[in-house]
Coordinates of C-alpha atoms in Angstrom, one line a residue:
A70 CA 109.9 109.7 107.3
E71 CA 106.2 108.7 107.8
T72 CA 105.5 109.3 104.1
G73 CA 108.4 107.2 102.9
T74 CA 109.9 110.3 101.3
T75 CA 113.4 111.8 101.5
A76 CA 113.9 115.6 101.4
I77 CA 117.0 116.9 99.7
R78 CA 117.7 120.6 99.6
A79 CA 119.2 121.8 96.3
D80 CA 119.4 124.9 94.1
V81 CA 117.9 123.6 90.8
S82 CA 119.5 126.4 88.9
G83 CA 122.9 125.0 89.7
S84 CA 124.1 122.1 87.7
A85 CA 126.4 120.8 90.5
D86 CA 123.6 121.0 93.1
V87 CA 121.3 119.0 90.9
A88 CA 123.9 116.4 90.1
A89 CA 124.6 115.9 93.8
A90 CA 120.9 115.7 94.7
C91 CA 120.0 113.3 91.9
G92 CA 123.0 111.2 92.7
A93 CA 121.8 110.9 96.3
I94 CA 118.3 110.0 95.1
L95 CA 119.5 107.3 92.9
G96 CA 121.9 106.1 95.6
D97 CA 119.0 105.7 98.0
F98 CA 116.2 104.5 95.7
K99 CA 118.2 102.9 92.7
H100 CA 115.5 104.1 90.3
V101 CA 113.1 106.9 89.5
D102 CA 109.6 106.3 88.2
A103 CA 108.5 109.9 87.9
L104 CA 110.0 113.4 87.8
V105 CA 107.9 116.5 88.5
N106 CA 109.7 119.7 87.7
N107 CA 107.9 122.1 90.0
A108 CA 110.5 124.6 91.3
G109 CA 109.5 128.2 90.3
V110 CA 110.0 131.8 91.1
A111 CA 108.1 134.8 89.7
L112 CA 108.9 138.4 89.1
T113 CA 106.5 141.3 88.5
A114 CA 108.2 144.2 86.7
Q115 CA 108.2 146.0 83.4
L116 CA 110.7 144.4 81.0
Q117 CA 112.9 147.5 80.8
D118 CA 113.4 147.4 84.6
V119 CA 114.4 143.7 84.7
T120 CA 118.1 143.3 85.7
D121 CA 120.4 140.7 84.2
A122 CA 120.4 139.0 87.6
Q123 CA 116.6 138.9 87.8
W124 CA 116.3 137.5 84.3
H125 CA 118.9 134.8 84.9
E126 CA 117.3 133.8 88.2
V127 CA 113.8 133.5 86.8
L128 CA 115.0 131.5 83.8
G129 CA 117.4 129.5 85.9
V130 CA 114.9 128.2 88.3
N131 CA 111.9 127.9 86.0
L132 CA 113.5 126.5 82.9
T133 CA 117.2 125.6 83.3
G134 CA 116.4 123.8 86.5
A135 CA 113.9 121.5 84.7
F136 CA 116.6 120.9 82.1
Y137 CA 119.2 120.0 84.7
M138 CA 116.9 117.7 86.7
T139 CA 115.7 116.0 83.5
R140 CA 119.2 115.6 82.1
A141 CA 120.3 114.0 85.4
L142 CA 117.5 111.5 85.7
L143 CA 116.6 110.7 82.1
P144 CA 119.4 108.2 81.5
Q145 CA 118.1 106.0 84.4
M146 CA 114.6 106.2 83.0
I147 CA 115.8 105.2 79.5
S148 CA 117.8 102.3 81.0
Q149 CA 114.6 100.9 82.7
G150 CA 112.5 101.5 79.6
R151 CA 109.8 103.6 81.4
G152 CA 109.2 106.8 83.2
R153 CA 107.0 109.9 83.6
I154 CA 108.1 113.5 83.5
V155 CA 105.7 116.3 84.3
N156 CA 106.7 119.9 84.0
V157 CA 104.8 122.5 85.9
A158 CA 104.4 125.4 83.4
S159 CA 101.8 128.2 83.6
I160 CA 99.0 129.7 81.5
W161 CA 101.4 132.6 81.1
G162 CA 103.7 130.3 79.1
M163 CA 100.8 129.9 76.7
V164 CA 99.5 133.4 76.3
G165 CA 102.0 135.7 78.1
G166 CA 101.4 137.9 81.1
S167 CA 101.8 141.6 81.2
M168 CA 104.6 142.7 83.7
E169 CA 105.8 139.0 83.8
A170 CA 107.9 138.7 80.6
P171 CA 110.7 136.7 82.2
Y172 CA 108.3 134.3 83.9
S173 CA 106.2 134.0 80.7
A174 CA 109.3 133.3 78.6
A175 CA 110.6 130.7 81.0
K176 CA 107.3 128.9 81.1
A177 CA 106.9 129.0 77.3
G178 CA 110.4 127.5 77.1
L179 CA 109.3 124.7 79.5
I180 CA 106.3 124.0 77.2
G181 CA 108.7 123.7 74.2
L182 CA 111.0 121.5 76.2
T183 CA 108.1 119.3 77.1
K184 CA 106.9 118.8 73.5
A185 CA 110.5 118.2 72.1
L186 CA 111.4 115.8 74.8
A187 CA 108.2 113.8 74.4
K188 CA 109.2 113.0 70.9
E189 CA 112.8 112.2 71.9
A190 CA 112.0 110.1 75.0
G191 CA 108.8 108.4 73.7
P192 CA 110.6 105.5 72.0
S193 CA 112.2 104.7 75.4
G194 CA 108.8 104.3 77.1
I195 CA 108.9 107.7 78.8
T196 CA 106.0 110.2 78.7
V197 CA 106.6 113.9 79.0
N198 CA 103.8 116.3 79.7
A199 CA 103.1 119.6 81.3
V200 CA 100.4 121.2 83.4
A201 CA 99.7 124.9 83.0
P202 CA 97.9 126.2 86.1
G203 CA 96.1 129.4 86.1
A204 CA 96.0 131.7 89.2
T205 CA 96.5 129.2 92.0
R206 CA 96.2 129.8 95.7
T207 CA 99.9 129.6 96.6
D208 CA 102.3 131.8 98.4
M209 CA 103.4 133.2 95.1
L210 CA 99.9 134.6 94.3
M211 CA 99.0 135.5 97.9
G212 CA 101.4 138.5 97.7
Y213 CA 98.7 140.3 95.7
G214 CA 96.0 142.4 97.5
E215 CA 92.4 141.2 98.1
D216 CA 91.1 143.5 95.4
T217 CA 93.5 142.0 92.8
L218 CA 92.6 138.5 93.8
R219 CA 88.8 139.3 93.5
Q220 CA 89.5 140.7 90.1
I221 CA 91.3 137.5 89.0
E222 CA 88.4 135.4 90.4
W223 CA 85.9 137.6 88.5
E224 CA 87.8 137.1 85.2
T225 CA 87.9 133.3 85.6
P226 CA 84.9 131.6 84.0
L227 CA 84.5 129.3 87.0
G228 CA 84.7 132.2 89.3
R229 CA 87.5 131.2 91.7
L230 CA 91.2 130.5 92.1
T231 CA 92.7 127.1 91.3
E232 CA 93.5 125.2 94.4
P233 CA 97.0 123.5 94.7
E234 CA 95.4 120.1 95.3
E235 CA 93.6 120.4 91.9
V236 CA 97.0 120.8 90.2
A237 CA 98.5 118.0 92.3
R238 CA 95.8 115.6 91.3
A239 CA 96.4 116.3 87.6
V240 CA 100.1 115.8 88.0
L241 CA 99.5 112.5 89.9
W242 CA 97.2 111.4 87.1
L243 CA 99.8 112.2 84.4
C244 CA 102.3 110.1 86.5
G245 CA 100.0 107.1 86.6
D246 CA 99.1 104.2 84.4
E247 CA 95.8 105.8 83.3
A248 CA 97.8 108.4 81.3
A249 CA 100.2 105.9 79.7
M250 CA 99.3 106.9 76.2
I251 CA 99.4 110.7 76.8
T252 CA 102.6 112.5 76.0
G253 CA 103.7 115.9 74.7
Q254 CA 100.5 117.5 76.1
V255 CA 99.9 120.6 78.1
L256 CA 97.0 120.3 80.5
C257 CA 95.6 123.7 81.3
I258 CA 94.2 123.9 84.9
S259 CA 92.8 127.4 85.0
G260 CA 89.1 127.4 85.5
G261 CA 88.7 128.4 81.9
S262 CA 90.6 131.6 82.2
V263 CA 92.7 130.6 79.1
I264 CA 91.0 128.6 76.4
V265 CA 93.2 127.9 73.4

């Protein structure tokens, strides 16, 4: 491809899919410098209305998928003595979101995974961090009506939605040499909508 990238389709909530995808990546590239766990699905519903299947899907993609991907690629990072892992969490993982309990629980779990793995993988030269975007202009958010989006913007101190490129720049920075001494951290990219 023009960008030098390879696209591999996989269901991150499936252990076998992840193992096959990561095997293909390591077969092609022989090493991995950075892993960004970015797969995510959301669900808006009252907790009592959430089905078992919905709960398992949201946690499977948002949390278990990051576990599977990290487990598959971590040994190679350890063997090379370096690596960067960035988990894409959410402000809802920090403060919870009404009508989004499964998503909030999954993202809170991802933050816990980040902090625990940073301690475990640090001695091997691997940094593990998370970004916690606020309301970001993605397809996931664009399902809301214009009135709701205006309300979200109004409630954000900087007065607008987060742009995907702003999150991407933060992730790229955490993967680079400039962030070599940063690990176990959660970088909130929310325009001030959550200050903790």
